[in-house]
Amino acid sequence: MTVTELVSYEDALASYDPVMGLEVHVELGTRTKMFCGCSTALGAEPNTQTCPVCLGLPGSLPVVNATAVESAVRIGLALNCGIAEWCRFARKNYFYPDMPKNFQISQYDEPIAFDGYLDVQLEDGEVFRVGIERAHMEEDTGKSTHIGGATGRIHGASHSLLDYNRAGIPLIEIVTKPITGAGERAPEVARAYVAELRELIRALGVSEARMEMGQMRCDVNLSLRPHGTETFGTRSETKNVNSLRSVERATRFEIQRHAALLDAGEKVVQETRHFHEEDGTTTSGRVKEEAEDYRYFPEPDLVPVAPAREWVEKLRAQLPELPRVRRNRLREEWGVSEHEMQSVLNAGAIDLITATVDAGAPADQARKWWMGELARRANEQGSELSALPITPAQVARVCALVAEGSLNDKLARQTIEGVLAGEGEPDEVVERRGLKVVSDTGALGKAVDEAIAANPDVAEKIRGGKVAAAGALVGAVMKATRGQADAARARELILERLGVQG
């Protein structure tokens, strides 16, 4: 089905209710792999971080990573899940080139965490509760690079290269219960859920959850059912969606595609699909297996995992302040609206602003610079705010220089520009570029006298009582000093020279 055959989003929602299921894979930030001691560090030469265990060689035996188990329990607790007193690993059997063993060690009917929920806040403040079916431990696959062809996928490729460095990296898969009742807001709910989950994972410190690096990936399961019916329709599963925007777009596209098929009297095929960032469409991958097709059976080489209750409760007591609670607290402390706080969240600026405040800046000033000048530069570069080469401490110092009168806003922007260019700390940039505000009476007085002499008609208006006209002379002073004059002091001197009370 081509894009031109899609029904409109409004028409799709007029006839059908969307049902979603979101499966999110999170790579844990452990030093070693899930079942062996190989390094998980990024950037190594292909196939240099492997061993008999993660390559699945005969006679090798896996050992569970204790840190990964702890991370799984902490994630489960933060998601309001029950934690299993006893659970097992299972073998999920299927052949794929990047599966060295031809099976994946995962958890099937006995996950470590189950039956939880996550409350997510939409942009208008509405809170939507997403039920969590399970969170379970497993290992990642290797990486296939398809050579030749136009799409970078296996179709049309001349050959493929396999890198098993990633094979065996610890994963947590978090699976929602069927999400119903979202209606036309289903794409927004999907995006908000993944965004909130990412913030939670980062708050726990178990993963950086950088979607652009594959550390967090979302599979979007979607089906439609006619209004007034309870039976779920046939679902599609859009695999490995790796940005918040793409999660929303993939959900929206699949709603329109399913509706077009159903309206035409055709059947929806249960299959995996690929999302295409360039045009927001999905294309068919492979027919989706059912659970029995994976031939699950208990992993014979691993003992069951039985978290002690005392240990679980200790971990519960150590949970950090969760993101939504923290946002509400900061929103009150900063005195901003829910809409403004949502903008800060969308920009990925909460931690940056908080760290800037902790470094001594007023909250309104920290928010002003991160959400203004710095957000603009990040957008121009197509990068995350956190990727800019400037620290919260440096932004706080710029705020301090403005507060003490050494810089005005224009000079502060130039200072930030210098820091971003690698010219040093804010004070060094100010010194090297000669950016300090001119406020001493000598230099400033000269510029004021020249402005008055060059604009006698304006000076006469001010003497006549039109004090507001002083703004024109202040502008002339600012121009003459290349924006470095202390505007307030310049105005005082202008009125003083003209014998007018301010």
Short mmCIF file of C-alpha atoms in Angstrom, two decimals:
data_model
loop_
_atom_site.label_atom_id
_atom_site.label_comp_id
_atom_site.label_asym_id
_atom_site.label_seq_id
_atom_site.Cartn_x
_atom_site.Cartn_y
_atom_site.Cartn_z
CA MET A 1 0.00 0.00 0.00
CA THR A 2 1.40 3.40 -0.96
CA VAL A 3 1.19 6.60 1.01
CA THR A 4 -1.36 8.02 -1.44
CA GLU A 5 -3.78 5.22 -0.52
CA LEU A 6 -3.91 6.13 3.16
CA VAL A 7 -7.14 7.43 4.62
CA SER A 8 -6.97 10.69 6.53
CA TYR A 9 -6.20 10.46 10.22
CA GLU A 10 -9.54 12.03 11.10
CA ASP A 11 -11.46 9.51 8.96
CA ALA A 12 -9.53 6.61 10.51
CA LEU A 13 -10.46 7.73 14.04
CA ALA A 14 -14.08 8.31 13.01
CA SER A 15 -14.47 4.57 12.38
CA TYR A 16 -11.92 2.79 14.56
CA ASP A 17 -10.39 2.73 18.01
CA PRO A 18 -6.60 2.22 18.10
CA VAL A 19 -5.13 -0.37 20.45
CA MET A 20 -1.40 -0.10 21.15
CA GLY A 21 1.23 -2.25 22.76
CA LEU A 22 4.69 -0.76 23.24
CA GLU A 23 7.78 -2.90 23.74
CA VAL A 24 10.85 -0.94 24.78
CA HIS A 25 14.33 -2.46 24.86
CA VAL A 26 16.85 -0.73 27.12
CA GLU A 27 20.58 -1.50 26.96
CA LEU A 28 21.88 -1.51 30.52
CA GLY A 29 25.01 0.47 31.29
CA THR A 30 26.95 -2.44 32.80
CA ARG A 31 30.70 -2.83 32.28
CA THR A 32 30.37 -6.43 31.12
CA LYS A 33 27.85 -8.46 29.15
CA MET A 34 24.81 -10.27 30.47
CA PHE A 35 26.29 -13.75 30.70
CA CYS A 36 30.06 -13.32 30.30
CA GLY A 37 32.91 -10.98 31.21
CA CYS A 38 33.33 -9.33 27.80
CA SER A 39 33.44 -5.53 27.75
CA THR A 40 30.39 -3.52 26.65
CA ALA A 41 32.43 -0.40 25.75
CA LEU A 42 31.46 1.26 22.48
CA GLY A 43 33.78 1.90 19.57
CA ALA A 44 35.99 -1.20 19.62
CA GLU A 45 37.08 -2.91 16.42
CA PRO A 46 34.45 -5.43 15.20
CA ASN A 47 34.49 -8.82 16.88
CA THR A 48 37.18 -7.91 19.42
CA GLN A 49 34.86 -8.02 22.47
CA THR A 50 33.77 -11.64 22.23
CA CYS A 51 34.42 -14.94 23.96
CA PRO A 52 33.22 -18.56 23.72
CA VAL A 53 30.13 -17.71 25.82
CA CYS A 54 28.76 -14.80 23.77
CA LEU A 55 29.74 -16.58 20.55
CA GLY A 56 27.81 -19.65 21.65
CA LEU A 57 30.71 -22.08 21.27
CA PRO A 58 30.15 -25.67 22.44
CA GLY A 59 30.94 -26.30 26.09
CA SER A 60 30.77 -22.66 27.18
CA LEU A 61 28.55 -21.82 30.15
CA PRO A 62 26.79 -18.51 30.92
CA VAL A 63 26.88 -16.73 34.30
CA VAL A 64 24.29 -14.07 35.18
CA ASN A 65 25.48 -10.46 35.57
CA ALA A 66 24.51 -9.44 39.13
CA THR A 67 24.43 -5.71 38.30
CA ALA A 68 21.99 -6.38 35.49
CA VAL A 69 19.69 -8.24 37.88
CA GLU A 70 19.83 -5.32 40.31
CA SER A 71 19.07 -2.88 37.49
CA ALA A 72 16.09 -5.00 36.42
CA VAL A 73 14.69 -5.00 39.95
CA ARG A 74 15.13 -1.23 40.28
CA ILE A 75 13.37 -0.64 36.95
CA GLY A 76 10.54 -2.92 38.02
CA LEU A 77 10.12 -1.12 41.35
CA ALA A 78 10.12 2.30 39.66
CA LEU A 79 7.39 1.02 37.32
CA ASN A 80 5.24 -0.02 40.29
CA CYS A 81 5.67 -3.70 39.37
CA GLY A 82 5.61 -6.77 41.52
CA ILE A 83 9.04 -8.41 41.78
CA ALA A 84 9.14 -12.17 41.33
CA GLU A 85 10.34 -14.19 44.31
CA TRP A 86 11.60 -16.81 41.86
CA CYS A 87 12.06 -16.59 38.09
CA ARG A 88 13.93 -18.39 35.33
CA PHE A 89 15.64 -17.67 32.07
CA ALA A 90 14.45 -19.35 28.89
CA ARG A 91 15.83 -20.06 25.44
CA LYS A 92 14.06 -18.24 22.62
CA ASN A 93 14.94 -20.19 19.49
CA TYR A 94 15.13 -18.63 16.07
CA PHE A 95 17.74 -18.39 13.36
CA TYR A 96 19.08 -14.99 12.47
CA PRO A 97 22.62 -14.17 11.28
CA ASP A 98 23.35 -11.88 14.23
CA MET A 99 22.38 -14.54 16.80
CA PRO A 100 25.61 -16.52 17.33
CA LYS A 101 23.93 -19.30 19.34
CA ASN A 102 20.79 -19.47 17.14
CA PHE A 103 18.85 -18.77 20.32
CA GLN A 104 18.50 -15.82 22.66
CA ILE A 105 18.62 -16.19 26.43
CA SER A 106 15.55 -14.29 27.61
CA GLN A 107 12.65 -14.71 30.03
CA TYR A 108 9.32 -16.07 28.86
CA ASP A 109 6.53 -16.96 31.28
CA GLU A 110 8.47 -16.05 34.43
CA PRO A 111 9.68 -12.42 34.15
CA ILE A 112 11.47 -10.73 37.01
CA ALA A 113 8.96 -7.83 37.15
CA PHE A 114 5.26 -7.84 36.31
CA ASP A 115 1.91 -6.03 36.59
CA GLY A 116 2.90 -2.39 37.03
CA TYR A 117 2.04 1.01 35.56
CA LEU A 118 3.53 4.33 34.56
CA ASP A 119 1.60 7.60 34.66
CA VAL A 120 2.49 9.93 31.78
CA GLN A 121 1.55 13.57 31.40
CA LEU A 122 0.45 14.89 28.03
CA GLU A 123 1.21 18.41 26.84
CA ASP A 124 -2.11 19.83 28.05
CA GLY A 125 -1.54 18.42 31.54
CA GLU A 126 -3.79 15.37 31.21
CA VAL A 127 -2.34 12.31 32.95
CA PHE A 128 -2.70 8.96 31.18
CA ARG A 129 -1.94 5.70 32.98
CA VAL A 130 -0.13 3.06 30.92
CA GLY A 131 -0.27 -0.47 32.34
CA ILE A 132 2.95 -2.49 32.38
CA GLU A 133 2.59 -6.19 31.61
CA ARG A 134 6.17 -7.18 32.38
CA ALA A 135 9.83 -6.22 32.43
CA HIS A 136 12.25 -9.02 31.76
CA MET A 137 15.96 -9.61 31.29
CA GLU A 138 17.58 -10.80 28.08
CA GLU A 139 20.65 -10.34 25.89
CA ASP A 140 21.10 -8.23 22.78
CA THR A 141 21.99 -9.57 19.35
CA GLY A 142 24.98 -8.71 17.22
CA LYS A 143 24.99 -6.10 14.47
CA SER A 144 24.52 -6.77 10.74
CA THR A 145 25.81 -4.28 8.19
CA HIS A 146 24.37 -4.89 4.72
CA ILE A 147 26.66 -3.88 1.87
CA GLY A 148 25.30 -2.84 -1.51
CA GLY A 149 21.77 -1.89 -2.42
CA ALA A 150 20.12 1.47 -1.94
CA THR A 151 18.36 1.09 1.40
CA GLY A 152 21.03 -0.27 3.72
CA ARG A 153 18.77 -3.25 4.40
CA ILE A 154 19.31 -6.85 3.42
CA HIS A 155 17.07 -6.62 0.35
CA GLY A 156 19.29 -5.80 -2.61
CA ALA A 157 22.54 -6.14 -0.64
CA SER A 158 25.44 -8.06 -2.17
CA HIS A 159 26.73 -9.28 1.19
CA SER A 160 26.53 -8.62 4.93
CA LEU A 161 29.14 -8.03 7.63
CA LEU A 162 28.57 -9.28 11.18
CA ASP A 163 29.92 -7.71 14.36
CA TYR A 164 29.31 -9.71 17.55
CA ASN A 165 30.66 -7.09 19.97
CA ARG A 166 27.08 -6.20 20.92
CA ALA A 167 25.92 -9.82 21.17
CA GLY A 168 25.23 -10.51 24.83
CA ILE A 169 24.89 -6.91 26.06
CA PRO A 170 22.29 -6.83 28.87
CA LEU A 171 18.81 -5.73 27.86
CA ILE A 172 15.65 -5.06 29.78
CA GLU A 173 12.51 -5.41 27.69
CA ILE A 174 9.53 -3.47 29.09
CA VAL A 175 6.17 -4.53 27.66
CA THR A 176 2.95 -2.59 28.18
CA LYS A 177 -0.49 -4.03 28.59
CA PRO A 178 -2.82 -3.22 25.68
CA ILE A 179 -3.24 0.56 25.67
CA THR A 180 -6.86 1.43 24.97
CA GLY A 181 -8.94 4.57 25.34
CA ALA A 182 -6.34 6.96 23.91
CA GLY A 183 -8.40 7.59 20.76
CA GLU A 184 -7.06 10.35 18.57
CA ARG A 185 -4.31 11.01 21.10
CA ALA A 186 -2.77 7.54 20.68
CA PRO A 187 0.36 8.81 18.88
CA GLU A 188 0.83 11.49 21.56
CA VAL A 189 0.37 8.93 24.33
CA ALA A 190 2.94 6.63 22.69
CA ARG A 191 5.49 9.42 22.49
CA ALA A 192 4.80 10.65 26.04
CA TYR A 193 5.15 7.12 27.43
CA VAL A 194 8.52 6.50 25.78
CA ALA A 195 9.72 9.98 26.84
CA GLU A 196 8.68 9.39 30.46
CA LEU A 197 10.23 5.93 30.45
CA ARG A 198 13.49 7.37 29.12
CA GLU A 199 13.55 9.98 31.90
CA LEU A 200 12.88 7.28 34.49
CA ILE A 201 15.66 5.03 33.17
CA ARG A 202 18.11 7.93 33.27
CA ALA A 203 17.01 8.94 36.77
CA LEU A 204 17.72 5.39 37.97
CA GLY A 205 21.22 5.60 36.46
CA VAL A 206 20.94 2.15 34.83
CA SER A 207 21.39 3.39 31.25
CA GLU A 208 21.99 6.60 29.34
CA ALA A 209 18.99 5.54 27.21
CA ARG A 210 20.24 7.45 24.16
CA MET A 211 17.82 6.44 21.44
CA GLU A 212 19.99 7.79 18.63
CA MET A 213 22.72 5.35 19.72
CA GLY A 214 20.39 2.36 19.97
CA GLN A 215 20.56 2.24 23.78
CA MET A 216 16.78 2.45 23.87
CA ARG A 217 14.51 1.19 21.10
CA CYS A 218 10.75 0.95 20.81
CA ASP A 219 8.63 -1.61 18.96
CA VAL A 220 5.19 -0.16 18.22
CA ASN A 221 2.42 -2.77 18.10
CA LEU A 222 -0.82 -1.42 16.71
CA SER A 223 -4.25 -2.70 15.77
CA LEU A 224 -7.65 -1.14 15.09
CA ARG A 225 -11.12 -2.24 16.11
CA PRO A 226 -14.43 -0.76 14.96
CA HIS A 227 -16.10 1.56 17.47
CA GLY A 228 -18.28 -0.35 19.90
CA THR A 229 -16.44 -3.67 19.61
CA GLU A 230 -14.23 -5.34 22.20
CA THR A 231 -12.25 -7.80 20.07
CA PHE A 232 -8.76 -6.64 19.16
CA GLY A 233 -7.83 -6.47 15.51
CA THR A 234 -4.77 -7.99 13.84
CA ARG A 235 -1.65 -6.13 14.90
CA SER A 236 1.46 -4.97 13.13
CA GLU A 237 4.78 -4.43 14.90
CA THR A 238 6.98 -1.57 13.75
CA LYS A 239 10.46 -2.53 14.95
CA ASN A 240 13.34 -0.61 16.48
CA VAL A 241 11.94 2.92 16.32
CA ASN A 242 14.71 5.10 17.69
CA SER A 243 13.39 8.59 18.44
CA LEU A 244 10.43 10.10 20.24
CA ARG A 245 9.27 11.86 17.09
CA SER A 246 9.47 8.62 15.13
CA VAL A 247 7.39 6.75 17.73
CA GLU A 248 4.63 9.31 17.27
CA ARG A 249 4.87 9.32 13.47
CA ALA A 250 5.00 5.52 13.18
CA THR A 251 1.89 5.18 15.34
CA ARG A 252 0.00 7.74 13.30
CA PHE A 253 1.01 6.19 9.98
CA GLU A 254 0.01 2.69 11.05
CA ILE A 255 -3.41 3.93 12.18
CA GLN A 256 -3.99 5.41 8.74
CA ARG A 257 -2.63 2.32 6.94
CA HIS A 258 -4.71 -0.14 8.95
CA ALA A 259 -7.84 1.95 8.42
CA ALA A 260 -7.28 2.06 4.67
CA LEU A 261 -6.93 -1.73 4.53
CA LEU A 262 -10.02 -2.35 6.65
CA ASP A 263 -12.10 0.20 4.71
CA ALA A 264 -11.14 -1.59 1.48
CA GLY A 265 -12.24 -4.93 2.89
CA GLU A 266 -8.69 -6.25 3.04
CA LYS A 267 -6.99 -8.07 5.91
CA VAL A 268 -4.20 -6.66 8.04
CA VAL A 269 -1.20 -9.00 7.96
CA GLN A 270 0.43 -9.77 11.31
CA GLU A 271 4.01 -8.82 10.52
CA THR A 272 6.99 -6.77 11.54
CA ARG A 273 7.51 -3.49 9.72
CA HIS A 274 10.37 -1.02 9.22
CA PHE A 275 9.93 2.70 9.87
CA HIS A 276 11.46 5.16 7.39
CA GLU A 277 12.54 8.41 8.98
CA GLU A 278 12.80 10.31 5.69
CA ASP A 279 9.07 10.17 4.87
CA GLY A 280 7.40 8.80 8.00
CA THR A 281 6.18 5.59 6.35
CA THR A 282 6.54 1.91 7.24
CA THR A 283 7.22 -1.06 4.97
CA SER A 284 6.80 -4.78 5.45
CA GLY A 285 9.53 -6.78 7.18
CA ARG A 286 8.62 -10.39 7.88
CA VAL A 287 5.54 -12.32 8.96
CA LYS A 288 5.44 -12.16 12.76
CA GLU A 289 5.92 -15.36 14.71
CA GLU A 290 3.67 -16.39 17.57
CA ALA A 291 5.21 -17.34 20.92
CA GLU A 292 5.02 -21.06 20.15
CA ASP A 293 7.09 -20.56 17.02
CA TYR A 294 10.05 -19.59 19.19
CA ARG A 295 10.00 -23.00 20.94
CA TYR A 296 10.70 -21.51 24.37
CA PHE A 297 12.07 -23.84 27.02
CA PRO A 298 13.86 -23.23 30.34
CA GLU A 299 17.55 -22.38 30.00
CA PRO A 300 19.29 -25.51 31.36
CA ASP A 301 22.64 -23.82 32.04
CA LEU A 302 21.38 -21.12 34.42
CA VAL A 303 19.94 -21.46 37.91
CA PRO A 304 16.72 -19.58 38.75
CA VAL A 305 16.94 -16.01 40.03
CA ALA A 306 15.38 -15.58 43.49
CA PRO A 307 15.72 -11.96 44.77
CA ALA A 308 15.64 -11.87 48.57
CA ARG A 309 12.72 -9.79 49.88
CA GLU A 310 14.98 -7.83 52.24
CA TRP A 311 17.23 -6.88 49.32
CA VAL A 312 14.28 -5.85 47.14
CA GLU A 313 12.91 -3.62 49.91
CA LYS A 314 16.33 -2.09 50.41
CA LEU A 315 16.45 -1.23 46.70
CA ARG A 316 12.92 0.22 46.93
CA ALA A 317 14.01 2.50 49.77
CA GLN A 318 16.98 3.69 47.69
CA LEU A 319 14.96 4.70 44.62
CA PRO A 320 15.63 8.30 43.57
CA GLU A 321 12.92 10.92 43.22
CA LEU A 322 11.02 9.83 40.14
CA PRO A 323 10.90 12.17 37.11
CA ARG A 324 7.26 13.24 37.25
CA VAL A 325 7.46 13.99 40.99
CA ARG A 326 10.69 15.88 40.45
CA ARG A 327 9.24 17.91 37.56
CA ASN A 328 6.26 18.97 39.65
CA ARG A 329 8.56 20.02 42.50
CA LEU A 330 10.86 21.99 40.17
CA ARG A 331 7.90 23.59 38.39
CA GLU A 332 6.74 25.03 41.70
CA GLU A 333 10.26 26.08 42.73
CA TRP A 334 10.91 27.76 39.37
CA GLY A 335 7.46 29.35 39.21
CA VAL A 336 6.67 28.17 35.67
CA SER A 337 3.47 26.87 34.09
CA GLU A 338 2.89 23.25 33.10
CA HIS A 339 3.22 24.28 29.44
CA GLU A 340 6.59 25.95 30.10
CA MET A 341 7.77 22.89 32.03
CA GLN A 342 6.70 20.66 29.16
CA SER A 343 8.81 22.78 26.80
CA VAL A 344 11.80 22.36 29.12
CA LEU A 345 11.22 18.60 29.15
CA ASN A 346 10.87 18.42 25.37
CA ALA A 347 14.15 20.30 24.99
CA GLY A 348 15.97 17.91 27.33
CA ALA A 349 16.93 20.85 29.52
CA ILE A 350 15.71 19.90 33.00
CA ASP A 351 19.01 18.46 34.25
CA LEU A 352 21.01 21.27 32.59
CA ILE A 353 18.91 24.01 34.17
CA THR A 354 18.96 22.26 37.56
CA ALA A 355 22.76 21.94 37.45
CA THR A 356 23.06 25.62 36.45
CA VAL A 357 20.90 26.63 39.43
CA ASP A 358 23.01 24.39 41.67
CA ALA A 359 26.07 26.27 40.38
CA GLY A 360 24.60 29.55 41.67
CA ALA A 361 22.40 30.96 38.89
CA PRO A 362 18.83 32.19 39.49
CA ALA A 363 16.32 29.71 38.04
CA ASP A 364 14.76 32.24 35.65
CA GLN A 365 18.17 33.20 34.24
CA ALA A 366 19.31 29.59 33.89
CA ARG A 367 16.09 28.74 32.06
CA LYS A 368 16.38 31.86 29.89
CA TRP A 369 19.81 30.96 28.52
CA TRP A 370 19.27 27.23 28.06
CA MET A 371 15.84 27.61 26.47
CA GLY A 372 16.80 30.68 24.45
CA GLU A 373 20.27 31.24 23.04
CA LEU A 374 21.58 27.73 23.67
CA ALA A 375 18.45 25.95 22.41
CA ARG A 376 18.65 28.06 19.25
CA ARG A 377 22.25 27.04 18.65
CA ALA A 378 21.46 23.36 19.31
CA ASN A 379 18.63 23.52 16.78
CA GLU A 380 20.91 25.14 14.20
CA GLN A 381 23.43 22.34 14.65
CA GLY A 382 20.81 19.59 14.82
CA SER A 383 22.20 18.41 18.15
CA GLU A 384 20.96 17.76 21.66
CA LEU A 385 21.31 20.59 24.17
CA SER A 386 23.49 18.36 26.32
CA ALA A 387 25.89 17.88 23.39
CA LEU A 388 26.81 21.58 23.27
CA PRO A 389 30.39 22.22 24.45
CA ILE A 390 29.34 24.37 27.40
CA THR A 391 28.76 23.30 30.99
CA PRO A 392 26.09 24.39 33.48
CA ALA A 393 28.85 25.92 35.60
CA GLN A 394 29.95 28.07 32.64
CA VAL A 395 26.38 29.21 31.99
CA ALA A 396 26.05 30.04 35.69
CA ARG A 397 29.20 32.18 35.46
CA VAL A 398 27.75 34.08 32.49
CA CYS A 399 24.62 34.70 34.58
CA ALA A 400 26.81 36.01 37.41
CA LEU A 401 28.68 38.37 35.07
CA VAL A 402 25.35 39.78 33.87
CA ALA A 403 24.06 40.14 37.43
CA GLU A 404 27.14 42.08 38.55
CA GLY A 405 26.90 44.40 35.55
CA SER A 406 30.04 43.23 33.78
CA LEU A 407 27.98 41.98 30.81
CA ASN A 408 24.69 42.89 29.23
CA ASP A 409 22.59 40.42 27.25
CA LYS A 410 24.29 41.18 23.95
CA LEU A 411 27.76 40.77 25.42
CA ALA A 412 26.64 37.64 27.26
CA ARG A 413 25.59 36.08 23.94
CA GLN A 414 29.01 36.87 22.52
CA THR A 415 30.62 35.33 25.60
CA ILE A 416 28.61 32.14 25.16
CA GLU A 417 29.60 32.12 21.50
CA GLY A 418 33.25 32.21 22.54
CA VAL A 419 32.85 29.40 25.06
CA LEU A 420 31.13 27.26 22.43
CA ALA A 421 33.99 28.02 20.04
CA GLY A 422 36.48 26.62 22.53
CA GLU A 423 38.03 29.96 23.51
CA GLY A 424 38.07 29.13 27.21
CA GLU A 425 36.08 29.93 30.34
CA PRO A 426 33.61 32.87 30.29
CA ASP A 427 36.03 35.24 32.06
CA GLU A 428 38.78 34.35 29.58
CA VAL A 429 36.47 34.99 26.63
CA VAL A 430 35.43 38.37 28.08
CA GLU A 431 39.07 39.34 28.55
CA ARG A 432 40.30 38.18 25.14
CA ARG A 433 37.40 39.67 23.20
CA GLY A 434 37.24 42.86 25.26
CA LEU A 435 33.57 42.38 26.01
CA LYS A 436 33.24 44.02 29.42
CA VAL A 437 30.47 46.59 29.86
CA VAL A 438 31.67 50.20 29.73
CA SER A 439 30.34 51.82 32.90
CA ASP A 440 33.09 54.13 34.15
CA THR A 441 32.11 57.78 33.92
CA GLY A 442 35.13 58.78 31.84
CA ALA A 443 34.71 56.57 28.79
CA LEU A 444 30.95 56.48 29.04
CA GLY A 445 30.68 60.23 29.62
CA LYS A 446 32.59 60.90 26.41
CA ALA A 447 30.19 58.71 24.41
CA VAL A 448 27.21 60.46 26.04
CA ASP A 449 28.55 63.92 25.21
CA GLU A 450 29.10 62.88 21.58
CA ALA A 451 25.58 61.46 21.33
CA ILE A 452 24.04 64.69 22.72
CA ALA A 453 26.13 66.83 20.36
CA ALA A 454 25.14 64.73 17.35
CA ASN A 455 21.42 64.83 18.20
CA PRO A 456 20.57 68.39 19.34
CA ASP A 457 16.88 68.09 18.43
CA VAL A 458 16.48 64.98 20.62
CA ALA A 459 18.38 66.69 23.45
CA GLU A 460 16.01 69.65 23.22
CA LYS A 461 12.95 67.37 23.49
CA ILE A 462 14.39 65.84 26.64
CA ARG A 463 15.04 69.29 28.15
CA GLY A 464 11.42 70.07 27.32
CA GLY A 465 10.21 67.21 29.48
CA LYS A 466 9.98 64.34 26.99
CA VAL A 467 12.18 62.05 29.05
CA ALA A 468 11.22 58.99 26.99
CA ALA A 469 13.22 60.45 24.09
CA ALA A 470 16.37 59.61 26.07
CA GLY A 471 16.05 56.11 24.62
CA ALA A 472 17.24 57.40 21.25
CA LEU A 473 20.40 58.84 22.80
CA VAL A 474 20.99 55.64 24.77
CA GLY A 475 20.76 53.78 21.45
CA ALA A 476 23.37 56.11 19.96
CA VAL A 477 25.67 55.49 22.92
CA MET A 478 25.23 51.74 22.59
CA LYS A 479 26.08 51.92 18.89
CA ALA A 480 29.16 54.02 19.54
CA THR A 481 30.41 51.58 22.17
CA ARG A 482 29.60 48.46 20.08
CA GLY A 483 26.92 47.45 22.55
CA GLN A 484 29.26 47.53 25.53
CA ALA A 485 27.83 50.53 27.37
CA ASP A 486 25.93 50.11 30.60
CA ALA A 487 22.57 51.28 29.27
CA ALA A 488 21.16 52.23 32.66
CA ARG A 489 24.24 54.26 33.57
CA ALA A 490 24.24 55.88 30.12
CA ARG A 491 20.64 57.03 30.63
CA GLU A 492 21.52 58.47 34.04
CA LEU A 493 24.41 60.45 32.53
CA ILE A 494 22.27 61.73 29.62
CA LEU A 495 19.60 63.10 31.97
CA GLU A 496 22.28 64.49 34.28
CA ARG A 497 24.02 66.28 31.40
CA LEU A 498 20.69 67.76 30.23
CA GLY A 499 19.64 68.82 33.74
CA VAL A 500 16.54 66.64 33.77
CA GLN A 501 15.25 64.51 36.63
CA GLY A 502 14.75 60.82 35.72
#
